[in-house]
XYZ file of C-alpha atoms in Angstrom:
676
model
C 18.440 -38.867 46.005
C 20.815 -37.911 43.170
C 19.648 -35.037 40.962
C 20.455 -36.268 37.460
C 19.659 -32.847 35.973
C 22.624 -31.201 37.672
C 24.968 -32.750 35.108
C 24.887 -32.689 31.287
C 22.810 -35.470 29.707
C 22.265 -36.760 26.188
C 18.913 -38.578 26.149
C 16.340 -36.815 28.329
C 16.330 -38.813 31.621
C 12.568 -38.687 32.175
C 12.245 -41.677 34.527
C 14.907 -40.392 36.910
C 13.575 -36.829 37.134
C 11.492 -35.604 40.062
C 9.759 -32.239 40.082
C 11.956 -31.106 42.977
C 15.022 -31.585 40.749
C 14.138 -28.769 38.353
C 14.647 -25.638 40.459
C 18.136 -26.535 41.763
C 19.150 -27.745 38.293
C 18.064 -24.477 36.709
C 19.866 -22.491 39.407
C 23.106 -24.376 38.767
C 22.751 -24.194 34.972
C 22.115 -20.452 35.155
C 25.187 -19.996 37.336
C 27.320 -22.012 34.883
C 25.966 -20.094 31.900
C 26.753 -16.775 33.601
C 30.325 -17.928 34.241
C 30.641 -18.834 30.550
C 29.465 -15.340 29.587
C 31.893 -13.794 32.096
C 34.699 -15.776 30.499
C 33.886 -14.200 27.119
C 33.590 -10.634 28.432
C 36.604 -11.006 30.739
C 38.942 -12.126 27.981
C 41.885 -9.814 27.417
C 42.298 -11.120 23.870
C 40.823 -8.911 21.134
C 37.333 -10.082 20.099
C 37.263 -12.560 17.231
C 34.524 -14.608 15.622
C 35.765 -17.701 17.484
C 36.330 -16.293 21.000
C 33.196 -14.129 21.027
C 30.458 -15.039 18.542
C 31.074 -18.795 18.444
C 31.752 -18.920 22.200
C 28.445 -17.105 22.838
C 26.610 -19.558 20.588
C 27.641 -22.517 22.745
C 27.390 -20.765 26.135
C 24.509 -22.059 28.272
C 24.156 -25.316 26.325
C 23.102 -27.262 29.448
C 20.591 -24.554 30.341
C 19.062 -24.861 26.854
C 18.710 -28.641 27.185
C 17.145 -28.257 30.621
C 14.689 -25.654 29.328
C 13.654 -27.912 26.439
C 12.989 -30.785 28.822
C 11.033 -28.742 31.348
C 8.859 -26.655 29.038
C 8.044 -29.599 26.788
C 6.794 -31.407 29.885
C 4.758 -28.345 30.800
C 2.986 -28.718 27.432
C 2.683 -32.502 27.144
C 2.525 -33.821 30.731
C 1.905 -30.940 33.082
C 0.546 -30.764 36.617
C -0.243 -28.037 39.121
C 3.236 -28.535 40.574
C 4.950 -28.149 37.178
C 2.812 -25.090 36.378
C 3.799 -23.517 39.704
C 7.452 -24.261 38.947
C 7.068 -22.691 35.505
C 5.847 -19.484 37.134
C 9.031 -19.470 39.253
C 11.471 -20.568 36.554
C 10.252 -18.429 33.636
C 11.173 -15.097 35.262
C 14.654 -16.466 36.073
C 15.184 -17.347 32.408
C 13.790 -14.021 31.232
C 16.132 -12.223 33.605
C 19.091 -14.242 32.299
C 18.104 -13.544 28.699
C 17.914 -9.839 29.490
C 21.258 -10.012 31.325
C 22.824 -11.212 28.075
C 20.942 -8.856 25.768
C 21.764 -5.830 27.938
C 25.356 -6.825 28.767
C 27.287 -3.837 27.433
C 30.718 -5.485 27.549
C 29.421 -8.521 25.653
C 27.656 -6.366 23.069
C 30.786 -4.278 22.497
C 32.772 -7.411 21.674
C 30.083 -8.700 19.293
C 29.771 -5.236 17.737
C 33.521 -5.075 17.120
C 33.452 -8.389 15.284
C 30.361 -7.286 13.336
C 31.880 -3.975 12.272
C 35.010 -5.743 11.063
C 33.137 -8.494 9.237
C 34.327 -7.255 5.826
C 37.861 -8.274 6.697
C 36.895 -11.716 7.999
C 36.944 -14.849 5.871
C 33.570 -16.183 7.031
C 31.453 -18.764 5.233
C 27.720 -18.209 4.651
C 26.663 -19.897 7.905
C 29.201 -17.962 9.969
C 28.041 -14.698 8.391
C 24.436 -15.555 9.277
C 25.392 -16.425 12.867
C 27.260 -13.126 13.256
C 24.330 -11.159 11.857
C 21.891 -13.034 14.070
C 23.919 -12.441 17.248
C 24.357 -8.739 16.465
C 20.631 -8.335 15.752
C 19.802 -10.187 18.980
C 21.459 -7.377 20.909
C 20.215 -4.498 18.779
C 16.632 -5.840 18.773
C 16.688 -6.420 22.526
C 17.754 -3.031 23.792
C 21.556 -2.929 23.536
C 21.420 0.645 22.191
C 18.950 1.888 24.809
C 19.836 4.269 27.640
C 19.981 2.728 31.100
C 16.481 3.747 32.281
C 14.867 2.215 29.196
C 16.871 -0.984 29.637
C 15.407 -1.279 33.132
C 11.894 -0.853 31.717
C 12.586 -3.456 29.017
C 13.547 -5.979 31.701
C 10.311 -5.293 33.572
C 8.241 -5.767 30.415
C 9.919 -9.042 29.462
C 9.555 -10.477 32.947
C 5.867 -9.590 33.099
C 5.187 -10.917 29.582
C 6.796 -14.268 30.430
C 4.446 -14.739 33.381
C 1.338 -13.450 31.563
C 1.803 -15.849 28.644
C 2.191 -18.799 31.004
C -0.939 -17.813 32.917
C -2.880 -17.403 29.663
C -2.011 -20.985 28.656
C -2.790 -22.367 32.101
C -6.250 -20.785 31.988
C -7.024 -22.284 28.558
C -5.914 -25.748 29.692
C -7.891 -25.485 32.943
C -11.018 -24.396 31.022
C -10.621 -27.345 28.662
C -10.169 -29.817 31.504
C -12.997 -28.618 33.719
C -15.775 -28.791 31.129
C -17.747 -31.921 30.419
C -21.171 -32.550 28.888
C -22.745 -35.569 30.567
C -25.455 -37.197 28.452
C -27.720 -40.058 29.533
C -30.339 -40.384 26.767
C -29.715 -42.180 23.500
C -31.439 -39.468 21.470
C -28.846 -37.001 22.784
C -26.043 -38.923 21.079
C -27.966 -39.885 17.932
C -25.822 -39.547 14.828
C -22.521 -40.121 16.597
C -20.322 -42.811 15.026
C -19.838 -46.041 16.901
C -16.254 -45.396 17.961
C -17.076 -41.877 19.192
C -19.902 -43.375 21.257
C -17.605 -46.028 22.680
C -14.975 -43.445 23.598
C -17.589 -41.219 25.280
C -19.040 -44.215 27.121
C -15.624 -45.339 28.390
C -14.880 -41.793 29.550
C -18.163 -41.696 31.473
C -17.423 -45.072 33.057
C -13.945 -43.889 34.098
C -15.657 -41.065 35.982
C -18.158 -43.424 37.607
C -21.064 -42.157 35.488
C -23.723 -43.729 33.307
C -24.160 -42.766 29.664
C -21.652 -40.657 27.768
C -19.270 -37.815 28.559
C -18.242 -35.294 25.868
C -15.315 -32.941 26.496
C -13.542 -30.071 24.744
C -10.598 -32.289 23.741
C -10.506 -32.472 19.948
C -11.126 -36.252 19.625
C -14.324 -35.754 21.641
C -15.374 -32.293 20.449
C -14.882 -32.691 16.668
C -16.980 -35.886 16.182
C -19.830 -34.405 18.241
C -19.848 -31.150 16.252
C -19.641 -33.110 12.986
C -22.198 -35.864 13.558
C -24.514 -35.207 16.536
C -28.078 -34.626 15.355
C -29.127 -32.649 18.445
C -28.672 -29.014 17.385
C -29.163 -27.613 20.894
C -26.395 -29.812 22.274
C -24.089 -28.828 19.406
C -24.810 -25.213 20.303
C -24.038 -25.847 23.966
C -20.747 -27.550 23.178
C -19.776 -24.946 20.568
C -20.322 -22.091 23.013
C -18.347 -23.917 25.710
C -15.468 -24.381 23.272
C -15.632 -20.822 21.978
C -15.882 -19.156 25.382
C -12.694 -20.480 26.983
C -11.129 -17.668 28.986
C -14.263 -15.547 28.536
C -16.341 -16.156 31.656
C -15.304 -13.191 33.827
C -14.111 -15.579 36.517
C -10.739 -16.667 37.896
C -9.805 -18.208 34.510
C -10.803 -15.172 32.444
C -8.175 -14.077 29.909
C -9.578 -10.724 28.770
C -7.351 -8.547 30.949
C -4.383 -10.776 30.101
C -4.990 -10.271 26.362
C -5.164 -6.492 26.756
C -2.088 -6.439 28.956
C -0.029 -8.700 26.676
C -0.913 -6.596 23.624
C -0.126 -3.361 25.473
C 3.230 -4.600 26.761
C 4.259 -5.929 23.359
C 3.476 -2.554 21.805
C 5.306 -0.655 24.526
C 8.326 -2.900 24.074
C 8.370 -2.379 20.299
C 8.084 1.405 20.632
C 10.830 1.388 23.264
C 13.080 -0.311 20.688
C 12.195 2.220 17.998
C 9.503 0.329 16.069
C 6.039 1.540 15.118
C 4.310 -1.569 16.494
C 4.923 -5.118 17.671
C 4.192 -6.332 14.128
C 6.839 -3.999 12.705
C 9.328 -5.435 15.211
C 8.442 -9.073 14.509
C 8.234 -8.826 10.726
C 11.671 -7.310 10.362
C 12.871 -10.904 10.800
C 10.320 -12.552 8.496
C 10.089 -13.136 4.763
C 7.130 -10.735 4.596
C 9.237 -7.969 6.201
C 6.451 -5.401 6.897
C 2.834 -5.278 8.159
C 1.888 -3.574 4.880
C 3.172 -6.601 2.917
C 1.273 -8.999 5.203
C -1.957 -7.036 4.806
C -1.445 -6.895 1.044
C -0.949 -10.679 1.009
C -4.036 -11.343 3.171
C -6.162 -8.940 1.105
C -5.017 -10.509 -2.173
C -6.060 -13.950 -0.966
C -9.293 -12.608 0.508
C -10.180 -11.117 -2.873
C -9.857 -14.608 -4.395
C -11.444 -16.547 -1.527
C -14.387 -14.392 -0.415
C -16.573 -14.725 -3.546
C -16.082 -18.500 -3.443
C -16.751 -18.550 0.321
C -19.998 -16.615 -0.075
C -21.176 -19.010 -2.797
C -20.250 -22.020 -0.662
C -21.975 -20.559 2.386
C -25.114 -19.924 0.330
C -25.006 -23.514 -0.922
C -24.592 -24.813 2.645
C -27.421 -22.569 3.872
C -29.758 -23.882 1.135
C -28.792 -27.471 1.910
C -29.500 -27.019 5.654
C -32.856 -25.415 4.841
C -33.824 -28.270 2.523
C -32.633 -30.946 4.968
C -33.960 -29.628 8.258
C -35.674 -26.289 7.687
C -32.765 -24.322 9.199
C -33.453 -20.645 8.450
C -30.174 -19.224 9.679
C -26.981 -21.263 9.674
C -24.954 -20.866 12.882
C -21.371 -21.800 13.799
C -22.526 -25.003 15.471
C -24.169 -26.072 12.200
C -21.127 -25.652 9.953
C -19.271 -28.924 10.475
C -22.515 -30.918 10.695
C -24.015 -29.785 7.383
C -20.653 -29.601 5.612
C -20.139 -33.285 6.411
C -23.675 -34.179 5.266
C -23.272 -32.218 2.031
C -19.869 -33.795 1.390
C -21.413 -37.233 1.826
C -24.189 -36.314 -0.612
C -21.948 -34.769 -3.290
C -19.006 -37.153 -3.091
C -20.477 -40.155 -1.285
C -17.513 -39.688 1.041
C -18.025 -40.253 4.741
C -15.154 -39.745 7.185
C -16.506 -42.632 9.221
C -16.266 -44.946 6.214
C -12.694 -43.794 5.656
C -11.501 -44.224 9.251
C -11.172 -48.050 9.162
C -8.522 -47.532 6.462
C -6.490 -45.210 8.652
C -5.403 -47.226 11.659
C -2.871 -45.088 13.504
C -0.116 -47.702 13.444
C -0.554 -48.150 9.685
C -0.419 -44.398 9.044
C 2.769 -44.155 11.129
C 4.302 -47.009 9.140
C 3.181 -45.263 5.953
C 4.751 -41.923 6.776
C 7.963 -43.740 7.720
C 7.882 -45.586 4.382
C 7.391 -42.324 2.473
C 10.317 -40.732 4.357
C 12.350 -43.794 3.383
C 11.431 -43.493 -0.282
C 12.210 -39.779 -0.376
C 15.194 -39.438 1.941
C 16.507 -42.953 2.540
C 15.500 -42.983 6.221
C 14.735 -46.068 8.333
C 12.790 -45.925 11.612
C 13.466 -48.581 14.260
C 11.255 -48.592 17.352
C 13.282 -48.977 20.558
C 11.985 -49.635 24.063
C 14.972 -48.609 26.194
C 14.704 -44.818 25.805
C 13.150 -42.954 28.742
C 9.743 -41.346 28.146
C 7.525 -39.090 30.238
C 4.397 -41.227 29.663
C 3.669 -44.827 28.694
C 1.859 -43.629 25.529
C 5.064 -42.159 24.073
C 6.824 -44.266 21.419
C 10.540 -43.897 20.679
C 12.528 -44.602 17.524
C 16.079 -44.537 16.275
C 16.191 -42.952 12.820
C 18.919 -44.412 10.622
C 20.356 -43.318 7.280
C 21.089 -45.453 4.229
C 24.474 -46.472 5.609
C 23.030 -47.351 9.024
C 24.272 -44.137 10.639
C 22.188 -42.504 13.378
C 20.230 -39.558 11.966
C 18.016 -38.734 14.970
C 16.103 -39.948 18.006
C 12.359 -39.583 17.427
C 9.605 -39.417 20.088
C 5.912 -39.705 19.166
C 3.046 -38.932 21.585
C -0.394 -39.367 20.001
C -3.253 -39.362 22.523
C -4.949 -36.742 24.748
C -4.533 -36.683 28.545
C -5.650 -34.249 31.252
C -2.080 -32.902 31.618
C -1.580 -32.309 27.902
C -2.540 -29.171 26.035
C -4.735 -29.505 22.950
C -3.679 -29.405 19.334
C -0.598 -30.876 17.699
C 2.996 -29.707 17.574
C 6.596 -30.682 16.876
C 9.374 -29.917 19.316
C 12.971 -30.789 20.105
C 14.811 -32.132 23.163
C 18.249 -31.704 21.620
C 19.274 -29.667 18.568
C 21.614 -30.832 15.840
C 25.024 -29.123 15.714
C 28.689 -29.807 14.975
C 31.388 -29.355 17.582
C 34.833 -30.773 18.306
C 34.686 -33.003 15.257
C 31.286 -34.510 16.167
C 27.980 -34.063 14.371
C 25.567 -34.181 17.327
C 22.298 -35.646 16.136
C 18.930 -34.176 17.162
C 16.224 -35.575 19.444
C 12.871 -34.672 17.886
C 9.298 -35.131 19.122
C 5.794 -34.789 17.704
C 2.797 -34.454 20.003
C -0.806 -34.948 18.821
C -4.263 -35.549 20.290
C -5.788 -38.448 18.347
C -8.588 -40.723 19.541
C -7.296 -43.436 21.860
C -7.946 -47.113 21.107
C -11.124 -48.451 22.685
C -11.815 -51.941 24.006
C -13.115 -53.020 20.605
C -11.167 -50.865 18.125
C -7.660 -49.546 17.558
C -7.040 -45.826 17.146
C -8.667 -44.977 13.798
C -7.927 -41.551 12.332
C -10.133 -39.190 10.422
C -8.609 -38.038 7.164
C -8.046 -34.640 8.763
C -6.050 -36.353 11.519
C -4.010 -38.181 8.882
C -3.023 -34.842 7.343
C -2.244 -33.501 10.838
C 0.135 -36.400 11.464
C 1.846 -35.821 8.101
C 2.071 -32.091 8.873
C 3.827 -32.573 12.201
C 6.023 -35.266 10.699
C 7.107 -32.734 8.057
C 8.274 -30.449 10.865
C 10.023 -33.456 12.404
C 11.901 -34.161 9.161
C 13.072 -30.540 9.150
C 14.531 -31.163 12.599
C 15.864 -34.672 11.949
C 17.642 -33.919 8.673
C 19.358 -30.780 9.957
C 23.035 -30.563 9.056
C 24.434 -27.249 10.293
C 27.279 -26.226 12.551
C 25.428 -24.004 14.990
C 22.395 -25.050 17.070
C 20.639 -21.672 16.804
C 20.598 -22.039 12.990
C 19.674 -25.723 12.952
C 16.476 -27.492 11.895
C 13.334 -25.416 12.390
C 15.322 -22.350 13.530
C 14.173 -20.424 10.475
C 11.895 -17.474 9.761
C 8.404 -18.299 11.029
C 6.785 -17.702 7.645
C 9.148 -20.322 6.187
C 8.962 -22.919 8.959
C 5.586 -24.276 7.763
C 6.887 -25.184 4.284
C 8.383 -28.583 5.293
C 5.262 -29.452 7.303
C 2.635 -28.349 4.819
C 4.309 -29.906 1.798
C 4.133 -33.323 3.521
C 0.330 -33.109 3.643
C 0.234 -33.360 -0.166
C 1.304 -37.020 -0.104
C -1.929 -37.887 1.752
C -3.866 -37.213 -1.450
C -1.716 -39.288 -3.799
C -2.602 -42.854 -4.758
C 1.045 -44.051 -4.751
C 1.452 -42.820 -1.172
C -1.944 -43.994 0.100
C -1.115 -47.516 -1.081
C 1.559 -47.644 1.617
C -0.801 -47.227 4.550
C -4.510 -46.932 3.662
C -5.484 -50.547 4.381
C -8.616 -51.673 6.239
C -7.604 -52.528 9.786
C -9.676 -55.755 9.799
C -9.495 -57.067 6.223
C -6.236 -55.555 4.990
C -8.097 -54.330 1.896
C -6.547 -51.285 0.207
C -8.638 -48.143 0.218
C -10.711 -48.558 -2.969
C -9.608 -46.495 -5.959
C -13.035 -44.915 -6.123
C -12.621 -43.568 -2.589
C -9.115 -42.275 -3.403
C -10.642 -40.487 -6.399
C -13.315 -38.960 -4.176
C -10.721 -37.840 -1.613
C -8.907 -35.970 -4.375
C -12.144 -34.534 -5.779
C -13.253 -33.378 -2.341
C -9.835 -32.016 -1.326
C -10.880 -28.443 -2.078
C -14.505 -28.869 -0.965
C -15.569 -25.677 0.850
C -12.011 -24.387 0.399
C -13.276 -20.835 -0.063
C -14.842 -20.926 3.406
C -11.808 -22.643 4.912
C -9.446 -20.086 3.368
C -11.552 -17.134 4.504
C -11.638 -18.559 8.036
C -7.845 -18.928 8.102
C -7.421 -15.415 6.728
C -9.747 -14.087 9.436
C -7.339 -15.383 12.096
C -4.485 -13.630 10.308
C -6.441 -10.359 10.189
C -7.290 -10.664 13.904
C -3.631 -11.263 14.753
C -2.549 -8.203 12.764
C -5.330 -6.110 14.329
C -3.922 -6.883 17.777
C -0.297 -6.346 16.854
C 0.067 -3.869 13.967
C -1.229 -0.824 15.809
C -1.261 0.860 19.201
C -3.722 -1.218 21.272
C -4.067 1.352 24.076
C -7.469 2.499 22.822
C -8.965 -1.010 22.971
C -11.397 -1.209 25.864
C -13.357 -4.371 25.124
C -11.709 -7.514 23.771
C -14.932 -8.857 22.281
C -15.983 -5.612 20.572
C -12.507 -5.220 19.076
C -12.572 -8.803 17.813
C -16.000 -8.390 16.199
C -14.696 -5.361 14.305
C -11.563 -7.238 13.183
C -13.711 -10.119 11.878
C -16.286 -7.869 10.173
C -15.099 -8.384 6.600
C -14.492 -12.127 6.864
C -17.435 -13.223 9.009
C -19.914 -15.613 7.394
C -21.846 -16.787 10.443
C -23.600 -14.424 12.799
C -21.727 -13.422 15.931
C -22.215 -15.447 19.111
C -22.044 -12.919 21.987
C -20.999 -15.531 24.573
C -17.873 -16.566 22.670
C -14.519 -14.912 22.056
C -11.611 -16.264 20.043
C -8.896 -13.976 21.394
C -9.184 -15.258 24.959
C -8.144 -18.752 23.831
C -6.003 -17.822 20.791
C -2.951 -19.587 22.228
C -0.964 -19.379 18.993
C -0.620 -15.616 19.320
C -0.989 -14.965 23.057
C 0.985 -17.909 24.428
C 2.937 -19.379 21.509
C 5.257 -17.700 19.043
C 2.817 -16.696 16.308
C 2.079 -13.096 17.356
C 2.103 -10.970 14.176
C 2.854 -14.241 12.403
C -0.380 -16.199 12.020
C -0.471 -15.222 8.334
C 2.556 -17.496 7.888
C 0.382 -20.615 7.550
C -1.108 -19.201 4.353
C 2.221 -17.721 3.278
C 3.820 -21.159 3.554
C 0.910 -22.703 1.636
C 1.975 -20.634 -1.365
C 5.467 -22.113 -0.994
C 4.279 -25.672 -0.443
C 1.838 -25.670 -3.374
C 4.535 -24.333 -5.684
C 7.137 -26.782 -4.350
C 4.808 -29.800 -4.615
C 3.937 -28.818 -8.183
C 7.654 -29.443 -8.874
C 7.410 -32.919 -7.291
C 4.259 -33.668 -9.296
C 5.987 -32.630 -12.487
C 8.945 -34.949 -11.847
C 7.264 -37.703 -9.803
C 6.203 -37.586 -6.136
C 8.902 -40.090 -5.159
C 11.579 -38.669 -7.442
C 14.793 -39.062 -5.439
C 16.565 -36.311 -7.365
C 13.930 -33.708 -6.435
C 13.730 -35.072 -2.872
C 17.511 -34.733 -2.582
C 17.285 -31.133 -3.768
C 14.567 -30.429 -1.196
C 16.664 -32.052 1.533
C 19.933 -30.396 0.517
C 18.512 -26.928 -0.206
C 15.857 -26.669 2.505
C 15.571 -29.431 5.130
C 19.249 -29.675 5.998
C 20.034 -25.964 5.822
C 17.961 -24.628 8.719
C 18.415 -20.887 9.062
C 21.910 -20.683 7.587
C 20.730 -18.714 4.544
C 17.827 -16.357 3.819
C 14.702 -18.433 3.096
C 13.993 -17.066 -0.368
C 17.559 -17.866 -1.406
C 17.090 -21.439 -0.157
C 13.763 -21.734 -1.971
C 15.175 -20.428 -5.255
C 18.115 -22.848 -4.958
C 15.548 -25.661 -4.775
C 12.961 -24.445 -7.277
C 14.992 -22.230 -9.560
C 12.632 -19.279 -9.106
C 10.449 -17.483 -6.571
C 7.095 -19.174 -5.840
C 3.970 -18.422 -7.841
C 0.562 -17.929 -6.202
C -1.175 -19.868 -8.987
C -0.466 -23.440 -7.775
C -2.130 -22.628 -4.437
C -5.155 -21.014 -6.087
C -5.438 -23.918 -8.497
C -5.139 -26.518 -5.723
C -7.775 -24.692 -3.678
C -10.080 -24.480 -6.684
C -10.106 -20.692 -6.365
C -8.859 -19.967 -9.871
C -11.832 -21.524 -11.594
C -14.265 -20.316 -8.919
C -13.341 -16.696 -9.509
C -12.791 -16.959 -13.274
């Protein structure tokens, strides 16, 4: 059978790909990429920007496309076979990456161009590419003596495998747990659609009653609505103890090893810690600045959080005689209190947020702001029948992007929501190659009686990921490594988080918030309550988010060699932000995939950092009109299309005219008046 992956492809050829195709395709792509590197280093011509830096940028293009295809599948549609392949392929890619980073002949050519940059007539994007390529070598061991280069290779290879194993353990823990319930009183309080979903899941497993899992569409409704406190406790502990059972899926040793190797690597390269290494290439720049930022927000949020927690504690005591509020009570009583104070029930809102309507709404908003048109097409290959595909067109009918959307949970799909890319945007040989962008979510599937109805939180999640997608789709740069979301990680959340703001605006809600049965628009009174409740318990929510940032920095801003117990270390890191009592059987670090598997190590603070940017930026939209095309064009031209071609603060100031203020975020969160 022909291996379609052996040759370059444009659209990802999912239907023609077999698992056995990947290894030989990677081997060939690696060989080709190495030949391309050899061609650069073997050139007798003096190094120039074009024959060295630009040539390096486009070397290994097929390997990059192959990697995108394979590792996206490993996240969205994995299997034991794909996971085993990942364990084989990852070290090969790490070795290749190290071969480039530690290639002395290649570095010398790049260094020569870099040192002569003052004499070159380079535009802003070319200057950024040159700086980025030079830093890639210097930050990956090019200046190290030979013995330390060998050690760096060993570290990188081991880290690649450890991070994969960490993620596999979390997914396996999620998939293997189920809570089988057979009595009606055990599911009392659950909304009708959550009951139907749980019942259908039980039936699919040949069981009576209801099955609850750790997938978000199952877990969140149970924790929010189930009256049985003991069952909420059981589910909460199961969710919070992933990778913490001292069995074959335990992640404690992996966490310690990953942290230790990251620190060793940073020190080897001349940095004080992994955080110092990472933050050199972030807007925040130093761990001290991150800690200052987190502490400043904590100072504003903690008094409000303590008041809110006290209010929630009193409410739970009055309602049900609960003496001590626990983690498994938080969502349940927060929802009840929200219903009491605002007469706003997520279950009453859900009929107005049919998934298909929300998708149409976000497309309409993108059309109003950026002149985009989304046309669903059925002839593009997908990796699963649930995946929808669209051609994204501009105002003149030109192709802007291919867009994939994958909305529902499956056993082979990791939890959460994310945006990714199958092909970057770039310009070469007179062509502007358009990107292939995907968003992946885990929303409740349709049942036999109802379509997929979203909670308001899920609506904001969809808008968030779509904001990332717009950043990818509207890219307009020359070089793929500077395109779309290839920006500093504390800037990358600005396009995603700003999109969430439209979910709270009447003019935007009118596009999609219609009752799925009657077509009735979400009543104005409910829109008003959504806005009023938008910062409900925001002090607690902010403190919780900050706690994750503090934990991340605790792991990565110091030498972790003295850490003996993951749980004890975590408890200490959470000490100043903890509202609920500790649950000894749970541990966040062992399932904190963002920092131990994904790319957010020493970077989790960036969600809050970007909130400052998005609140300030949206204040500009509010001032001029949320569908003001002039402001939208500025946002597109200064930020969305520019990728990483310019330093983020320069891009932001070009859009806004000044650096961001913290006040719009504090005002939006209600923390200004709460601490006044």
